Tab-separated table of C-alpha atoms in Angstrom:
chain	number	residue	atom	x	y	z
U	134	MET	CA	114.309	92.308	64.117
U	135	VAL	CA	115.870	89.026	65.143
U	136	PRO	CA	119.127	88.400	62.651
U	137	ARG	CA	119.762	84.993	62.650
U	138	VAL	CA	116.857	82.225	63.860
U	139	VAL	CA	117.290	78.129	63.622
U	140	PHE	CA	113.910	76.473	63.695
U	141	GLY	CA	113.190	72.631	63.626
U	142	ARG	CA	112.952	69.639	65.592
U	143	GLY	CA	116.613	68.776	67.001
U	144	SER	CA	118.086	72.122	66.045
U	145	PHE	CA	119.569	72.583	69.790
U	146	GLY	CA	122.691	70.174	68.241
U	147	GLN	CA	123.585	73.127	66.520
U	148	LEU	CA	124.196	75.782	69.224
U	149	ALA	CA	127.917	74.544	69.266
U	150	ASP	CA	127.797	75.175	65.805
U	151	ILE	CA	126.371	78.697	66.093
U	152	LEU	CA	128.468	80.430	69.267
U	153	LEU	CA	132.133	78.529	67.871
U	154	PRO	CA	132.913	81.844	65.479
U	155	LYS	CA	132.256	83.912	68.689
U	156	ARG	CA	133.911	83.135	70.815
U	157	LYS	CA	136.388	86.143	71.057
U	158	ASN	CA	139.067	83.086	72.846
U	159	SER	CA	139.793	80.886	76.102
U	160	ASP	CA	139.625	84.116	78.816
U	161	ALA	CA	135.958	84.921	77.305
U	162	PRO	CA	133.150	82.362	78.523
U	163	PHE	CA	130.147	82.280	77.358
U	164	ILE	CA	127.442	81.943	80.311
U	165	PHE	CA	124.602	79.184	79.882
U	166	LEU	CA	122.096	81.108	82.455
U	167	VAL	CA	119.376	78.299	82.233
U	168	ASP	CA	116.250	77.558	84.197
U	169	ASP	CA	117.325	75.918	87.829
U	170	PHE	CA	113.969	73.360	85.849
U	171	PHE	CA	116.140	71.936	83.703
U	172	GLU	CA	119.339	70.645	86.290
U	173	GLY	CA	119.411	67.099	85.983
U	174	SER	CA	118.245	66.279	82.917
U	175	VAL	CA	119.421	65.682	79.036
U	176	LEU	CA	119.308	68.948	78.725
U	177	GLN	CA	121.762	70.189	80.409
U	178	GLU	CA	124.023	67.798	79.639
U	179	ARG	CA	123.904	69.197	75.997
U	180	ILE	CA	124.319	72.807	76.445
U	181	PRO	CA	127.966	72.509	74.203
U	182	TRP	CA	130.247	74.182	77.263
U	183	LEU	CA	134.088	74.669	76.818
U	184	PHE	CA	137.183	76.461	78.881
U	185	ASN	CA	135.800	78.420	81.850
U	186	ASP	CA	131.715	78.819	80.186
U	187	GLN	CA	129.834	78.885	83.163
U	188	ILE	CA	126.831	77.736	83.217
U	189	ILE	CA	124.166	79.470	85.675
U	190	PHE	CA	121.352	78.130	86.759
U	191	ILE	CA	118.170	80.092	86.924
U	192	SER	CA	114.521	79.467	88.908
U	193	ALA	CA	111.801	80.730	87.256
U	194	ASP	CA	109.314	81.096	90.887
U	195	GLU	CA	109.115	84.373	90.937
U	196	GLU	CA	109.589	87.752	87.770
U	197	PRO	CA	112.663	88.542	87.198
U	198	LYS	CA	114.118	92.278	88.977
U	199	THR	CA	116.206	94.253	88.124
U	200	ASN	CA	118.228	93.542	91.670
U	201	GLN	CA	118.633	90.080	90.303
U	202	VAL	CA	120.329	90.595	87.105
U	203	ASP	CA	122.720	93.736	89.038
U	204	ALA	CA	123.519	90.594	91.329
U	205	LEU	CA	124.324	88.252	88.353
U	206	VAL	CA	126.193	90.769	85.530
U	207	HIS	CA	128.537	91.502	89.106
U	208	LYS	CA	129.195	88.039	89.392
U	209	ILE	CA	130.060	87.529	85.901
U	210	LYS	CA	132.460	90.960	86.445
U	211	SER	CA	133.738	89.417	89.435
U	212	ASP	CA	134.643	85.741	87.876
U	213	PHE	CA	136.266	87.279	85.105
U	214	ASP	CA	138.751	88.557	84.074
U	215	GLU	CA	137.373	89.673	80.655
U	216	LEU	CA	134.260	90.612	79.331
U	217	PRO	CA	132.450	86.697	78.325
U	218	SER	CA	131.527	86.256	74.629
U	219	GLY	CA	128.781	86.193	75.486
U	220	ILE	CA	124.909	85.118	77.304
U	221	VAL	CA	122.919	81.887	76.064
U	222	GLY	CA	119.996	82.007	77.653
U	223	ILE	CA	118.156	78.669	78.004
U	224	GLY	CA	114.048	78.465	79.489
U	225	GLY	CA	111.150	80.088	79.286
U	226	GLY	CA	110.038	83.801	79.478
U	227	THR	CA	111.894	84.900	82.540
U	228	LEU	CA	114.699	83.343	81.915
U	229	LEU	CA	115.049	84.947	78.377
U	230	ASP	CA	114.258	88.441	80.160
U	231	ILE	CA	116.975	87.912	82.549
U	232	SER	CA	119.252	86.343	79.833
U	233	LYS	CA	118.826	90.003	77.363
U	234	ALA	CA	118.670	91.926	80.309
U	235	VAL	CA	122.537	90.984	81.328
U	236	ALA	CA	124.146	91.523	77.699
U	237	VAL	CA	122.130	95.121	77.592
U	238	MET	CA	123.863	95.306	81.886
U	239	LEU	CA	127.387	93.969	80.515
U	240	GLY	CA	127.846	96.405	77.779
U	241	ASN	CA	126.311	99.437	79.522
U	242	LYS	CA	126.830	100.961	83.266
U	243	GLY	CA	124.839	101.438	86.187
U	244	ASN	CA	121.989	99.434	87.539
U	245	SER	CA	119.414	98.347	85.072
U	246	GLU	CA	116.338	99.515	87.337
U	247	LYS	CA	118.163	103.323	85.267
U	248	TYR	CA	116.876	101.772	82.219
U	249	GLN	CA	113.439	100.323	82.512
U	250	GLY	CA	111.420	102.802	79.549
U	251	TRP	CA	111.787	103.289	75.931
U	252	ASP	CA	114.901	103.594	74.138
U	253	LEU	CA	117.263	104.644	76.690
U	254	VAL	CA	120.005	102.185	76.046
U	255	ASN	CA	122.781	103.621	73.790
U	256	SER	CA	125.869	101.244	74.017
U	257	PRO	CA	125.333	97.968	71.653
U	258	SER	CA	124.892	94.671	74.146
U	259	LEU	CA	126.549	91.824	74.653
U	260	TYR	CA	126.173	89.444	72.269
U	261	HIS	CA	123.395	86.938	73.351
U	262	VAL	CA	121.913	83.573	72.343
U	263	GLY	CA	117.756	82.664	72.723
U	264	VAL	CA	116.598	79.565	73.490
U	265	PRO	CA	112.546	78.395	74.696
U	266	THR	CA	111.511	75.701	76.297
U	267	ILE	CA	107.903	76.865	76.527
U	268	SER	CA	106.209	79.073	74.269
U	269	GLY	CA	103.543	81.648	74.446
U	270	THR	CA	105.363	85.033	75.670
U	271	GLY	CA	107.574	86.286	72.321
U	272	ALA	CA	110.265	86.950	74.600
U	273	GLU	CA	112.358	85.365	72.857
U	274	VAL	CA	111.607	88.014	69.622
U	275	SER	CA	110.941	91.013	71.381
U	276	ARG	CA	112.951	93.997	71.651
U	277	THR	CA	112.528	94.257	75.680
U	278	ALA	CA	113.083	92.458	78.937
U	279	VAL	CA	110.846	92.949	81.799
U	280	LEU	CA	111.780	92.927	85.128
U	281	LEU	CA	110.492	93.953	88.567
U	282	GLY	CA	111.838	97.412	89.666
U	283	PRO	CA	112.372	99.687	93.394
U	284	GLU	CA	109.124	101.515	91.790
U	285	LYS	CA	108.098	100.026	88.886
U	286	LYS	CA	107.426	96.750	86.689
U	287	LEU	CA	108.401	97.829	83.414
U	288	GLY	CA	110.840	96.856	80.223
U	289	ILE	CA	114.125	97.782	78.848
U	290	ASN	CA	112.805	98.402	75.665
U	291	SER	CA	115.199	98.546	73.148
U	292	ASP	CA	116.645	97.122	69.880
U	293	HIS	CA	119.835	96.301	71.435
U	294	THR	CA	117.990	94.466	73.343
U	295	THR	CA	116.844	91.655	71.374
U	296	PHE	CA	118.758	88.819	70.924
U	297	ASP	CA	121.504	88.100	68.010
U	298	GLN	CA	120.690	84.093	67.275
U	299	VAL	CA	117.496	82.197	68.384
U	300	ILE	CA	116.818	78.738	68.086
U	301	LEU	CA	113.276	77.704	68.292
U	302	ASP	CA	113.185	73.917	69.125
U	303	PRO	CA	109.858	71.752	69.511
U	304	ASP	CA	111.171	69.215	70.166
U	305	LEU	CA	112.084	71.446	74.363
U	306	LEU	CA	108.444	72.398	74.484
U	307	ALA	CA	107.330	68.383	75.665
U	308	THR	CA	108.117	69.327	79.692
U	309	VAL	CA	106.150	71.985	80.277
U	310	PRO	CA	102.991	71.583	82.579
U	311	LYS	CA	100.240	71.562	81.048
U	312	ASP	CA	98.538	74.088	83.292
U	313	GLN	CA	101.496	76.122	82.882
U	314	TRP	CA	101.483	75.513	78.430
U	315	PHE	CA	97.981	76.961	78.521
U	316	TYR	CA	98.713	80.384	80.701
U	317	THR	CA	101.981	81.018	78.201
U	318	GLY	CA	100.027	80.598	75.133
U	319	MET	CA	97.776	82.575	76.651
U	320	ASP	CA	99.866	85.530	77.020
U	321	CYS	CA	100.225	84.975	73.259
U	322	PHE	CA	96.744	85.250	72.897
U	323	ILE	CA	95.988	87.978	74.501
U	324	HIS	CA	99.168	90.008	72.260
U	325	CYS	CA	97.387	89.095	69.398
U	326	VAL	CA	94.222	90.690	71.191
U	327	GLU	CA	95.348	93.760	72.253
U	328	SER	CA	97.717	94.470	69.682
U	329	LEU	CA	94.649	93.779	66.582
U	330	LYS	CA	92.053	95.993	68.347
U	331	GLY	CA	94.149	99.082	68.688
U	332	THR	CA	94.944	102.526	67.957
U	333	TYR	CA	98.465	101.226	67.155
U	334	LEU	CA	97.651	98.711	64.640
U	335	ASN	CA	99.746	99.410	61.376
U	336	ALA	CA	99.577	96.565	58.041
U	337	PHE	CA	103.170	95.461	59.318
U	338	SER	CA	102.132	94.521	62.912
U	339	GLU	CA	98.570	93.306	62.304
U	340	SER	CA	99.727	90.935	59.723
U	341	TYR	CA	101.125	88.732	62.393
U	342	GLY	CA	98.755	89.179	64.503
U	343	GLU	CA	96.457	88.087	62.441
U	344	LYS	CA	98.609	84.477	61.870
U	345	ALA	CA	99.971	84.210	64.923
U	346	TYR	CA	96.125	84.900	66.251
U	347	GLU	CA	94.803	81.688	64.338
U	348	LEU	CA	97.786	79.796	65.688
U	349	CYS	CA	96.418	79.879	68.890
U	350	LYS	CA	92.599	78.861	67.270
U	351	GLN	CA	94.192	76.076	66.175
U	352	VAL	CA	95.986	74.562	68.911
U	353	PHE	CA	93.867	75.946	71.134
U	354	LEU	CA	90.178	74.602	69.957
U	355	GLU	CA	91.585	72.087	67.569
U	356	ASP	CA	92.356	68.325	68.154
U	357	LEU	CA	95.506	68.985	66.343
U	358	ASP	CA	98.297	66.075	66.730
U	359	SER	CA	101.004	67.175	69.579
U	360	LYS	CA	103.943	67.264	67.929
U	361	ILE	CA	102.270	69.475	65.815
U	362	ALA	CA	100.130	71.550	68.492
U	363	GLU	CA	104.198	72.052	69.062
U	364	GLU	CA	105.292	73.188	66.541
U	365	LYS	CA	101.672	75.323	65.470
U	366	LEU	CA	102.316	77.644	68.989
U	367	MET	CA	106.035	77.730	69.138
U	368	MET	CA	105.465	80.440	65.439
U	369	ALA	CA	102.630	81.603	67.433
U	370	SER	CA	104.476	83.338	69.955
U	371	TRP	CA	107.171	84.471	67.010
U	372	HIS	CA	104.491	85.926	65.169
U	373	GLY	CA	102.061	87.059	68.360
U	374	GLY	CA	106.327	89.323	69.778
U	375	MET	CA	106.493	90.396	66.191
U	376	SER	CA	103.118	92.082	66.482
U	377	ILE	CA	103.872	93.833	69.538
U	378	ALA	CA	107.212	94.864	68.715
U	379	TYR	CA	105.907	97.312	66.416
U	380	SER	CA	102.688	97.685	67.859
U	381	GLN	CA	101.855	97.260	71.555
U	382	VAL	CA	99.741	95.616	74.484
U	383	GLY	CA	96.575	96.734	76.260
U	384	VAL	CA	94.774	96.577	79.226
U	385	ALA	CA	95.176	92.974	80.208
U	386	HIS	CA	99.093	93.777	80.124
U	387	ALA	CA	99.243	97.089	82.109
U	388	MET	CA	96.882	95.095	84.390
U	389	SER	CA	99.421	91.822	84.658
U	390	TYR	CA	101.868	94.475	85.935
U	391	GLY	CA	100.180	96.186	88.533
U	392	LEU	CA	99.445	92.507	90.292
U	393	SER	CA	103.059	91.024	89.238
U	394	TYR	CA	104.485	94.482	91.496
U	395	VAL	CA	101.972	93.894	94.636
U	396	LEU	CA	101.484	90.376	94.984
U	397	GLY	CA	104.415	88.679	92.762
U	398	THR	CA	101.827	87.229	89.900
U	399	LYS	CA	103.730	85.652	87.002
U	400	HIS	CA	102.809	87.492	83.703
U	401	GLY	CA	101.266	84.856	82.224
U	402	LEU	CA	98.374	83.756	84.915
U	403	GLY	CA	98.379	87.267	86.062
U	404	ASN	CA	97.536	88.325	82.156
U	405	CYS	CA	94.623	85.227	82.313
U	406	LEU	CA	93.582	86.461	85.903
U	407	VAL	CA	92.558	90.298	84.813
U	408	PHE	CA	91.791	88.676	80.447
U	409	GLN	CA	88.540	87.740	81.755
U	410	HIS	CA	86.675	90.302	83.545
U	411	LEU	CA	87.396	92.390	80.948
U	412	GLN	CA	84.691	92.663	78.158
U	413	GLU	CA	84.086	94.990	78.429
U	414	PHE	CA	87.328	95.838	76.809
U	415	TYR	CA	87.428	93.213	73.649
U	416	PRO	CA	84.351	90.340	74.094
U	417	GLN	CA	84.965	88.320	71.185
U	418	GLY	CA	89.189	87.784	72.540
U	419	VAL	CA	86.982	87.155	75.998
U	420	ALA	CA	84.933	84.690	74.617
U	421	LEU	CA	87.458	82.523	72.161
U	422	PHE	CA	89.508	82.502	76.121
U	423	HIS	CA	86.165	81.325	77.988
U	424	ARG	CA	85.852	79.125	75.675
U	425	MET	CA	89.377	77.328	74.830
U	426	MET	CA	89.638	77.024	79.211
U	427	ASP	CA	86.195	74.962	78.732
U	428	LYS	CA	87.959	72.732	76.547
U	429	HIS	CA	91.306	72.191	78.347
U	430	ASP	CA	89.379	72.656	81.709
U	431	ILE	CA	91.855	75.725	83.199
U	432	GLU	CA	90.635	76.348	86.741
U	433	LEU	CA	92.440	80.204	87.509
U	434	PRO	CA	92.697	81.058	91.297
U	435	THR	CA	90.262	83.016	93.182
U	436	HIS	CA	89.876	85.584	95.932
U	437	ILE	CA	93.186	86.507	94.865
U	438	CYS	CA	92.424	90.242	95.409
U	439	THR	CA	89.240	90.265	97.475
U	440	ASN	CA	91.339	91.216	101.020
U	441	LEU	CA	93.938	92.970	99.582
U	442	GLY	CA	94.817	96.601	101.755
U	443	GLN	CA	93.842	99.763	100.894
U	444	ASP	CA	97.131	100.632	100.352
U	445	LYS	CA	98.340	98.287	97.848
U	446	MET	CA	95.538	98.136	96.104
U	447	ASP	CA	97.114	102.165	95.259
U	448	THR	CA	99.770	100.744	94.851
U	449	MET	CA	98.748	97.977	92.150
U	450	ILE	CA	96.220	101.053	89.738
U	451	THR	CA	98.879	103.637	90.318
U	452	VAL	CA	101.939	100.900	88.610
U	453	ALA	CA	98.908	99.338	85.937
U	454	LEU	CA	98.359	103.717	84.639
U	455	SER	CA	102.037	103.704	84.696
U	456	MET	CA	101.571	102.215	81.503
U	457	GLU	CA	100.855	104.921	79.031
U	458	PRO	CA	101.571	103.487	75.585
U	459	LEU	CA	99.722	100.090	76.341
U	460	TRP	CA	96.934	102.034	77.326
U	461	GLU	CA	97.328	105.156	74.712
U	462	ASN	CA	97.041	101.701	72.513
U	463	ALA	CA	94.049	100.068	73.553
U	464	LEU	CA	92.299	103.518	74.590
U	465	GLY	CA	93.290	105.635	72.312
U	466	LYS	CA	95.553	109.412	73.005
U	467	ASP	CA	92.450	111.336	75.580
U	468	TRP	CA	92.126	107.793	78.021
U	469	LYS	CA	92.890	108.643	81.221
U	470	ASN	CA	89.707	110.499	80.557
U	471	ASN	CA	88.128	106.940	79.845
U	472	ILE	CA	89.926	104.508	82.527
U	473	SER	CA	90.348	105.823	86.338
U	474	ARG	CA	90.757	104.370	89.622
U	475	GLU	CA	88.450	103.341	90.652
U	476	LYS	CA	87.414	100.969	87.028
U	477	LEU	CA	90.692	99.218	87.446
U	478	GLN	CA	89.833	99.234	91.615
U	479	SER	CA	86.197	97.109	90.239
U	480	ILE	CA	88.306	94.901	87.958
U	481	TYR	CA	90.846	94.058	90.582
U	482	LEU	CA	88.334	93.501	93.383
U	483	LYS	CA	86.569	90.574	90.587
U	484	ILE	CA	90.012	88.540	90.584
């Protein structure tokens, strides 16, 4: 679990006090990895940098990649004689995953693609702090940093990946565009559906998943005050991420990974594109999803895969099927006899 968390409006203002005891010396900076959406913003002015701390702005327009993480690690090691005091990630799921991966790789040798998988990280990561500015992915609490590698999209899943400190400040959610708010919120909702319907479910993950599921229904189906909705979605994201940490996701996420690997589709949108066609697997969840789309006037892109060549389609299916724990959670230990490449292609062609 994340060992330390601060929640509340204005809590971002505590970041300087949180970092101060963790500063080694003036030659060991804090590196702030920040979504470039905030470049030149009031938030940038509030970042508590001292001495030779460095702020690096990163675009979240594309999914995080292993070579991007490796380049950041190389830059940080080249710019400073000592390892940093820590990494602070400020942004959505993309920035949080990049920050977790960079912290892991500053404490381990080799390239990040070597650590894509489950429990492959042997040495502790650098101290790292997560500050989410959008809610839904659960990246702030999860033990994975999902990356696009040369051969697959897969997380660095380990006990060392989890943030050492998280700051949950609902005030930071006010700038999220509506479509992105919906897609990322649905990532949380889909987490819950896949976890609660999965074979990996246990009482621990179920308790978190059920709470997140109820919070998502309140946020996306009721007419809440905007500030209350922000706070509830922030906690839904936290609980949804905790549920997944102790169980697993399922069909939508596996197939979304294929979309992302081949077409670069953003994670939240990719989940929505797939999930709308999964009535066979999650009938109640898909019905609620369509109600939520109707309420918020969301129109998903169409014909994404219609004219995709067979080679790319095959790659997409292979990537999706490589997510074995997700399929086992969704369909049981005999999952290979319950899903086929033809079935996946028929779903992709609807997108």
